[in-house]
PDB file of C-alpha atoms in Angstrom:
ATOM      1  CA  MET A 236      11.786  20.917 -21.967  1.00 79.00           C
ATOM      2  CA  ALA A 237      14.035  17.953 -20.345  1.00 89.00           C
ATOM      3  CA  ALA A 238      14.820  15.560 -23.856  1.00 91.00           C
ATOM      4  CA  ALA A 239      17.265  12.668 -24.800  1.00 95.00           C
ATOM      5  CA  LEU A 240      18.402  11.843 -28.561  1.00 94.00           C
ATOM      6  CA  TYR A 241      18.893   7.954 -29.108  1.00 96.00           C
ATOM      7  CA  ARG A 242      20.954   7.619 -32.066  1.00 94.00           C
ATOM      8  CA  ALA A 243      20.425   4.784 -34.576  1.00 94.00           C
ATOM      9  CA  LEU A 244      24.066   3.616 -35.969  1.00 86.00           C
ATOM     10  CA  PRO A 245      24.838   4.595 -39.134  1.00 87.00           C
ATOM     11  CA  ALA A 246      25.099   0.853 -40.079  1.00 88.00           C
ATOM     12  CA  ASN A 247      21.601  -0.156 -39.852  1.00 91.00           C
ATOM     13  CA  ASP A 248      19.592   3.937 -39.848  1.00 92.00           C
ATOM     14  CA  ALA A 249      16.357   3.252 -41.182  1.00 92.00           C
ATOM     15  CA  GLY A 250      16.400   7.301 -41.701  1.00 92.00           C
ATOM     16  CA  ALA A 251      13.465   7.641 -39.360  1.00 95.00           C
ATOM     17  CA  LEU A 252      12.731   9.438 -36.325  1.00 96.00           C
ATOM     18  CA  PHE A 253      10.840   8.278 -33.767  1.00 97.00           C
ATOM     19  CA  VAL A 254       9.003  10.993 -30.711  1.00 98.00           C
ATOM     20  CA  PHE A 255       8.424   8.982 -28.307  1.00 98.00           C
ATOM     21  CA  ALA A 256       6.068  11.133 -25.204  1.00 98.00           C
ATOM     22  CA  HIS A 257       6.125   9.073 -21.603  1.00 97.00           C
ATOM     23  CA  GLY A 258       2.653   8.092 -19.822  1.00 95.00           C
ATOM     24  CA  ALA A 259       0.836   9.834 -17.433  1.00 94.00           C
ATOM     25  CA  GLY A 260       2.535   8.744 -14.457  1.00 90.00           C
ATOM     26  CA  ALA A 261       6.341   8.909 -15.256  1.00 92.00           C
ATOM     27  CA  GLY A 262       8.800  10.718 -17.700  1.00 92.00           C
ATOM     28  CA  HIS A 263      10.616   9.866 -20.111  1.00 96.00           C
ATOM     29  CA  GLN A 264      13.788   9.169 -18.060  1.00 94.00           C
ATOM     30  CA  HIS A 265      11.084   6.047 -16.715  1.00 97.00           C
ATOM     31  CA  PRO A 266      12.438   2.313 -16.965  1.00 97.00           C
ATOM     32  CA  PHE A 267      10.176   1.775 -19.251  1.00 97.00           C
ATOM     33  CA  MET A 268      11.116   4.686 -21.995  1.00 97.00           C
ATOM     34  CA  THR A 269      14.945   4.508 -21.884  1.00 98.00           C
ATOM     35  CA  SER A 270      15.005   0.608 -22.252  1.00 98.00           C
ATOM     36  CA  TYR A 271      12.632   1.001 -25.370  1.00 98.00           C
ATOM     37  CA  ALA A 272      14.079   3.905 -26.495  1.00 98.00           C
ATOM     38  CA  ALA A 273      17.855   2.209 -26.385  1.00 98.00           C
ATOM     39  CA  ALA A 274      16.289  -0.737 -27.950  1.00 98.00           C
ATOM     40  CA  LEU A 275      14.935   0.970 -30.938  1.00 98.00           C
ATOM     41  CA  SER A 276      18.544   2.650 -31.683  1.00 97.00           C
ATOM     42  CA  GLU A 277      19.916  -0.433 -31.388  1.00 96.00           C
ATOM     43  CA  ARG A 278      17.246  -1.829 -34.476  1.00 96.00           C
ATOM     44  CA  GLY A 279      18.056   1.400 -36.499  1.00 96.00           C
ATOM     45  CA  VAL A 280      15.486   3.894 -35.429  1.00 96.00           C
ATOM     46  CA  SER A 281      16.603   6.949 -33.847  1.00 95.00           C
ATOM     47  CA  VAL A 282      14.204   8.160 -30.861  1.00 97.00           C
ATOM     48  CA  VAL A 283      13.547  11.602 -28.839  1.00 97.00           C
ATOM     49  CA  THR A 284      12.130  11.074 -25.672  1.00 97.00           C
ATOM     50  CA  PHE A 285      10.985  14.407 -23.300  1.00 97.00           C
ATOM     51  CA  ASN A 286       8.856  15.503 -20.643  1.00 96.00           C
ATOM     52  CA  PHE A 287       5.224  17.231 -20.717  1.00 96.00           C
ATOM     53  CA  ASN A 288       5.371  20.529 -19.103  1.00 92.00           C
ATOM     54  CA  TYR A 289       3.680  19.174 -15.959  1.00 94.00           C
ATOM     55  CA  MET A 290       6.388  15.986 -14.776  1.00 91.00           C
ATOM     56  CA  GLU A 291       8.903  19.124 -14.905  1.00 90.00           C
ATOM     57  CA  GLN A 292       7.108  20.829 -12.607  1.00 89.00           C
ATOM     58  CA  ARG A 293       6.932  17.504 -11.091  1.00 89.00           C
ATOM     59  CA  ARG A 294       2.736  17.877 -10.373  1.00 92.00           C
ATOM     60  CA  LYS A 295       0.807  14.612 -11.045  1.00 89.00           C
ATOM     61  CA  THR A 296      -2.244  15.620 -12.513  1.00 91.00           C
ATOM     62  CA  PRO A 297      -1.760  15.829 -16.592  1.00 93.00           C
ATOM     63  CA  ASP A 298      -1.964  19.171 -18.282  1.00 94.00           C
ATOM     64  CA  ARG A 299      -4.802  19.250 -20.302  1.00 94.00           C
ATOM     65  CA  ALA A 300      -5.041  17.578 -23.469  1.00 95.00           C
ATOM     66  CA  PRO A 301      -4.277  20.706 -25.242  1.00 96.00           C
ATOM     67  CA  MET A 302      -1.813  22.008 -23.696  1.00 97.00           C
ATOM     68  CA  LEU A 303       0.225  18.635 -23.584  1.00 97.00           C
ATOM     69  CA  GLU A 304      -0.216  18.542 -27.586  1.00 97.00           C
ATOM     70  CA  ASP A 305       0.973  22.006 -28.250  1.00 97.00           C
ATOM     71  CA  THR A 306       3.808  20.580 -25.629  1.00 97.00           C
ATOM     72  CA  PHE A 307       4.226  17.772 -28.027  1.00 98.00           C
ATOM     73  CA  ARG A 308       4.302  19.606 -30.989  1.00 98.00           C
ATOM     74  CA  ARG A 309       6.825  21.757 -29.582  1.00 97.00           C
ATOM     75  CA  ALA A 310       9.421  18.475 -28.667  1.00 97.00           C
ATOM     76  CA  ILE A 311       8.590  17.125 -32.264  1.00 97.00           C
ATOM     77  CA  VAL A 312      10.241  20.293 -33.789  1.00 96.00           C
ATOM     78  CA  GLY A 313      12.968  20.697 -31.560  1.00 94.00           C
ATOM     79  CA  ALA A 314      13.335  16.700 -32.240  1.00 94.00           C
ATOM     80  CA  VAL A 315      13.648  17.237 -35.885  1.00 92.00           C
ATOM     81  CA  ASN A 316      16.370  20.141 -35.013  1.00 88.00           C
ATOM     82  CA  GLN A 317      18.752  17.908 -32.540  1.00 81.00           C
ATOM     83  CA  ALA A 318      18.627  14.593 -34.455  1.00 74.00           C
ATOM     84  CA  GLY A 319      18.921  17.361 -37.814  1.00 68.00           C
ATOM     85  CA  ALA A 320      21.793  17.912 -36.435  1.00 53.00           C
ATOM     86  CA  ALA A 321      23.633  14.622 -35.825  1.00 50.00           C
ATOM     87  CA  ALA A 322      22.674  13.416 -39.171  1.00 48.00           C
ATOM     88  CA  THR A 323      24.911  11.866 -41.437  1.00 43.00           C
ATOM     89  CA  GLY A 324      22.710  11.012 -44.628  1.00 45.00           C
ATOM     90  CA  ALA A 325      19.894  13.373 -46.364  1.00 49.00           C
ATOM     91  CA  GLY A 326      16.560  13.071 -45.176  1.00 64.00           C
ATOM     92  CA  TRP A 327      14.206  11.838 -42.538  1.00 80.00           C
ATOM     93  CA  GLN A 328      10.789   9.815 -41.947  1.00 92.00           C
ATOM     94  CA  VAL A 329       9.247  11.779 -38.938  1.00 96.00           C
ATOM     95  CA  PHE A 330       7.682   8.521 -36.515  1.00 97.00           C
ATOM     96  CA  ILE A 331       5.442   9.901 -33.429  1.00 98.00           C
ATOM     97  CA  GLY A 332       4.545   7.703 -30.802  1.00 98.00           C
ATOM     98  CA  GLY A 333       3.788   7.182 -26.677  1.00 98.00           C
ATOM     99  CA  LYS A 334       3.481   5.299 -23.703  1.00 98.00           C
ATOM    100  CA  SER A 335      -0.330   4.963 -23.138  1.00 97.00           C
ATOM    101  CA  MET A 336      -1.306   8.644 -22.915  1.00 97.00           C
ATOM    102  CA  GLY A 337       1.441   9.833 -24.525  1.00 98.00           C
ATOM    103  CA  GLY A 338       0.346   6.556 -27.085  1.00 98.00           C
ATOM    104  CA  ARG A 339      -2.997   9.334 -27.127  1.00 97.00           C
ATOM    105  CA  MET A 340      -2.018  12.800 -27.300  1.00 98.00           C
ATOM    106  CA  ALA A 341       0.140  11.462 -30.173  1.00 98.00           C
ATOM    107  CA  THR A 342      -3.208  10.173 -31.951  1.00 98.00           C
ATOM    108  CA  HIS A 343      -4.622  13.485 -31.221  1.00 98.00           C
ATOM    109  CA  LEU A 344      -1.603  15.085 -33.653  1.00 98.00           C
ATOM    110  CA  GLY A 345      -2.727  12.541 -36.196  1.00 98.00           C
ATOM    111  CA  ALA A 346      -5.671  13.324 -36.212  1.00 97.00           C
ATOM    112  CA  GLY A 347      -5.250  17.356 -36.257  1.00 96.00           C
ATOM    113  CA  LEU A 348      -3.050  17.473 -38.994  1.00 97.00           C
ATOM    114  CA  ASP A 349      -3.904  21.116 -40.179  1.00 96.00           C
ATOM    115  CA  ARG A 350      -2.397  22.013 -36.739  1.00 96.00           C
ATOM    116  CA  TRP A 351       0.780  20.053 -38.081  1.00 97.00           C
ATOM    117  CA  PRO A 352       4.283  22.348 -36.841  1.00 95.00           C
ATOM    118  CA  ASP A 353       7.200  22.993 -40.015  1.00 92.00           C
ATOM    119  CA  VAL A 354       8.886  20.001 -39.674  1.00 92.00           C
ATOM    120  CA  PRO A 355       8.029  17.008 -42.312  1.00 90.00           C
ATOM    121  CA  PRO A 356       4.359  15.788 -41.639  1.00 94.00           C
ATOM    122  CA  PRO A 357       4.476  11.639 -39.974  1.00 96.00           C
ATOM    123  CA  ALA A 358       4.621   8.637 -41.641  1.00 96.00           C
ATOM    124  CA  GLY A 359       3.113   7.595 -39.317  1.00 98.00           C
ATOM    125  CA  ILE A 360       1.648   6.584 -35.481  1.00 98.00           C
ATOM    126  CA  VAL A 361       3.160   4.417 -32.711  1.00 98.00           C
ATOM    127  CA  ALA A 362       0.914   3.762 -29.026  1.00 98.00           C
ATOM    128  CA  PHE A 363       2.076   1.249 -27.013  1.00 98.00           C
ATOM    129  CA  GLY A 364      -0.782   0.244 -24.620  1.00 97.00           C
ATOM    130  CA  TYR A 365      -3.534   2.836 -25.744  1.00 97.00           C
ATOM    131  CA  PRO A 366      -5.419   3.949 -22.794  1.00 95.00           C
ATOM    132  CA  LEU A 367      -8.992   3.452 -24.288  1.00 94.00           C
ATOM    133  CA  ALA A 368     -11.176   3.797 -20.954  1.00 87.00           C
ATOM    134  CA  PRO A 369      -9.682   3.744 -17.703  1.00 83.00           C
ATOM    135  CA  PRO A 370     -10.230   0.755 -15.356  1.00 83.00           C
ATOM    136  CA  ARG A 371     -13.488   0.299 -13.900  1.00 73.00           C
ATOM    137  CA  SER A 372     -15.066   2.706 -16.714  1.00 66.00           C
ATOM    138  CA  ARG A 373     -16.111   1.642 -19.884  1.00 55.00           C
ATOM    139  CA  ARG A 374     -16.739   5.916 -21.312  1.00 59.00           C
ATOM    140  CA  THR A 375     -14.327   5.551 -24.182  1.00 48.00           C
ATOM    141  CA  GLY A 376     -16.191   7.982 -26.931  1.00 52.00           C
ATOM    142  CA  ASP A 377     -13.871  10.973 -26.296  1.00 78.00           C
ATOM    143  CA  ARG A 378     -10.658   8.458 -26.786  1.00 89.00           C
ATOM    144  CA  VAL A 379     -11.967   6.695 -29.940  1.00 92.00           C
ATOM    145  CA  ALA A 380     -14.100   9.607 -31.551  1.00 92.00           C
ATOM    146  CA  HIS A 381     -10.805  11.109 -32.751  1.00 95.00           C
ATOM    147  CA  LEU A 382      -9.039   7.644 -34.168  1.00 96.00           C
ATOM    148  CA  LYS A 383     -11.460   6.684 -36.263  1.00 95.00           C
ATOM    149  CA  THR A 384     -10.858  10.175 -38.142  1.00 95.00           C
ATOM    150  CA  LEU A 385      -7.264   9.015 -38.946  1.00 97.00           C
ATOM    151  CA  THR A 386      -5.509   8.848 -42.096  1.00 97.00           C
ATOM    152  CA  VAL A 387      -2.067   8.857 -40.941  1.00 98.00           C
ATOM    153  CA  PRO A 388      -0.460   5.050 -40.624  1.00 98.00           C
ATOM    154  CA  THR A 389      -0.992   3.787 -36.419  1.00 98.00           C
ATOM    155  CA  LEU A 390       0.311   0.820 -34.446  1.00 98.00           C
ATOM    156  CA  ILE A 391      -1.174   0.362 -31.445  1.00 98.00           C
ATOM    157  CA  MET A 392       0.539  -2.452 -29.005  1.00 98.00           C
ATOM    158  CA  GLN A 393      -1.951  -4.081 -26.996  1.00 98.00           C
ATOM    159  CA  GLY A 394      -1.755  -6.180 -23.939  1.00 98.00           C
ATOM    160  CA  THR A 395      -4.276  -9.059 -23.664  1.00 97.00           C
ATOM    161  CA  ARG A 396      -4.529  -8.537 -20.007  1.00 97.00           C
ATOM    162  CA  ASP A 397      -4.703  -4.781 -20.729  1.00 97.00           C
ATOM    163  CA  PRO A 398      -7.101  -2.620 -17.885  1.00 95.00           C
ATOM    164  CA  PHE A 399      -8.194  -0.436 -19.760  1.00 94.00           C
ATOM    165  CA  GLY A 400      -9.142  -2.167 -22.682  1.00 94.00           C
ATOM    166  CA  GLY A 401      -7.314  -5.191 -24.504  1.00 96.00           C
ATOM    167  CA  PRO A 402      -7.034  -6.013 -28.490  1.00 98.00           C
ATOM    168  CA  ALA A 403     -10.304  -6.900 -29.138  1.00 97.00           C
ATOM    169  CA  GLU A 404     -12.135  -3.813 -27.221  1.00 95.00           C
ATOM    170  CA  ILE A 405     -10.609  -1.272 -29.190  1.00 96.00           C
ATOM    171  CA  ARG A 406     -11.832  -2.906 -32.242  1.00 96.00           C
ATOM    172  CA  GLU A 407     -14.990  -2.919 -30.808  1.00 95.00           C
ATOM    173  CA  ALA A 408     -15.184   0.890 -30.357  1.00 93.00           C
ATOM    174  CA  LEU A 409     -13.113   1.193 -33.911  1.00 95.00           C
ATOM    175  CA  THR A 410     -16.409  -0.516 -35.811  1.00 93.00           C
ATOM    176  CA  GLY A 411     -18.283   1.920 -37.973  1.00 90.00           C
ATOM    177  CA  ALA A 412     -15.488   3.951 -38.948  1.00 91.00           C
ATOM    178  CA  ASP A 413     -15.941   4.958 -42.539  1.00 91.00           C
ATOM    179  CA  PRO A 414     -13.947   4.817 -44.337  1.00 94.00           C
ATOM    180  CA  ALA A 415     -11.908   3.099 -41.694  1.00 94.00           C
ATOM    181  CA  PRO A 416      -8.821   4.483 -39.895  1.00 97.00           C
ATOM    182  CA  PRO A 417      -5.993   3.011 -41.504  1.00 98.00           C
ATOM    183  CA  ILE A 418      -4.773   1.429 -37.956  1.00 98.00           C
ATOM    184  CA  GLU A 419      -3.107  -1.430 -37.222  1.00 98.00           C
ATOM    185  CA  ILE A 420      -3.876  -3.601 -33.382  1.00 98.00           C
ATOM    186  CA  LEU A 421      -1.008  -5.918 -32.803  1.00 98.00           C
ATOM    187  CA  GLY A 422      -2.131  -7.732 -29.790  1.00 97.00           C
ATOM    188  CA  VAL A 423      -0.033  -8.766 -26.742  1.00 98.00           C
ATOM    189  CA  GLU A 424      -0.755 -12.675 -25.233  1.00 97.00           C
ATOM    190  CA  GLY A 425      -1.087 -12.035 -21.359  1.00 97.00           C
ATOM    191  CA  GLY A 426       0.718  -8.586 -21.476  1.00 97.00           C
ATOM    192  CA  ASP A 427      -0.875  -6.487 -19.210  1.00 97.00           C
ATOM    193  CA  HIS A 428      -0.818  -2.187 -19.485  1.00 97.00           C
ATOM    194  CA  SER A 429       3.277  -2.572 -20.428  1.00 97.00           C
ATOM    195  CA  PHE A 430       3.592  -5.358 -21.903  1.00 98.00           C
ATOM    196  CA  ALA A 431       4.039  -7.227 -18.184  1.00 98.00           C
ATOM    197  CA  VAL A 432       3.221 -11.463 -18.011  1.00 97.00           C
ATOM    198  CA  LEU A 433       2.021 -13.741 -15.413  1.00 97.00           C
ATOM    199  CA  LYS A 434       5.236 -15.324 -14.135  1.00 94.00           C
ATOM    200  CA  SER A 435       2.949 -18.631 -14.310  1.00 94.00           C
ATOM    201  CA  SER A 436       2.754 -18.045 -18.057  1.00 93.00           C
ATOM    202  CA  GLY A 437       6.326 -19.654 -17.910  1.00 93.00           C
ATOM    203  CA  ARG A 438       7.722 -16.862 -20.940  1.00 94.00           C
ATOM    204  CA  ASP A 439      10.966 -15.156 -20.213  1.00 96.00           C
ATOM    205  CA  GLN A 440       9.145 -11.214 -19.490  1.00 97.00           C
ATOM    206  CA  ALA A 441      12.800  -9.795 -21.717  1.00 97.00           C
ATOM    207  CA  ALA A 442      11.878 -11.718 -25.065  1.00 97.00           C
ATOM    208  CA  VAL A 443       8.159 -10.364 -24.827  1.00 98.00           C
ATOM    209  CA  HIS A 444       9.856  -7.090 -25.204  1.00 98.00           C
ATOM    210  CA  ALA A 445      12.169  -7.868 -27.609  1.00 98.00           C
ATOM    211  CA  THR A 446       9.024  -9.225 -29.794  1.00 98.00           C
ATOM    212  CA  ILE A 447       7.288  -5.823 -29.481  1.00 98.00           C
ATOM    213  CA  GLN A 448      10.152  -4.281 -29.730  1.00 98.00           C
ATOM    214  CA  ASP A 449      11.393  -5.683 -33.526  1.00 98.00           C
ATOM    215  CA  ALA A 450       7.592  -5.682 -34.299  1.00 98.00           C
ATOM    216  CA  VAL A 451       7.362  -1.745 -33.711  1.00 98.00           C
ATOM    217  CA  ALA A 452      11.387  -1.589 -35.934  1.00 97.00           C
ATOM    218  CA  ASP A 453      10.148  -3.535 -39.063  1.00 97.00           C
ATOM    219  CA  TRP A 454       6.627  -1.699 -38.955  1.00 97.00           C
ATOM    220  CA  ILE A 455       8.891   1.571 -38.584  1.00 97.00           C
ATOM    221  CA  ARG A 456      10.802   0.514 -41.400  1.00 95.00           C
ATOM    222  CA  ALA A 457       8.200  -0.101 -43.840  1.00 95.00           C
ATOM    223  CA  ARG A 458       6.974   2.777 -43.692  1.00 94.00           C
ATOM    224  CA  CYS A 459      10.385   4.974 -44.642  1.00 89.00           C
ATOM    225  CA  GLN A 460      11.596   5.451 -47.982  1.00 66.00           C
ATOM    226  CA  PRO A 461      14.519   4.723 -49.483  1.00 58.00           C
ATOM    227  CA  ARG A 462      16.991   7.888 -48.499  1.00 50.00           C
TER     228      ARG A 462
END
């Protein structure tokens, strides 16, 4: 599968490897993916992006979840091997996540640790724009039940204008989970599914993305053990 490594510079390397999956409609070379991967690497987090099989085959329809999950697991093994060959220090903290569908598949893997590959277990999960429910549909059961079982620390960055569901809707969907899963939801005020804000807001779009990238890098760093 196609993949790319964005290596953190040794001077600020957090010892974190983030395996970053793309969304349903665009592959790992989409500008959102490349810009966020580069920005996180500049902030000390090494990132590996990859393509799911259907994207490699230039099909528009994503594979079914079990195949996506299997591809994600193989990407994690490849990422650990690839990053390990370029490592300057000992040991990695592995993080997984993705944009939209990619983030949802990461939470599937986090909820199914009995099928985790033979690499270090995930120290955290990051979802950029969790697709709670397709626009114009409020059916969320199949996208929520597994979240309630998560034991891996998880960060969800969610725009308040996201048509797939905003931060409040995700919190409401998780109500009643016992014990409560370790999920932190950070709202991006005025952001849509890709965190774009309205021009009428007067906010600088680059600054919005930079704030998100800072928050994610800080969250990952806080969960990295000393090397």
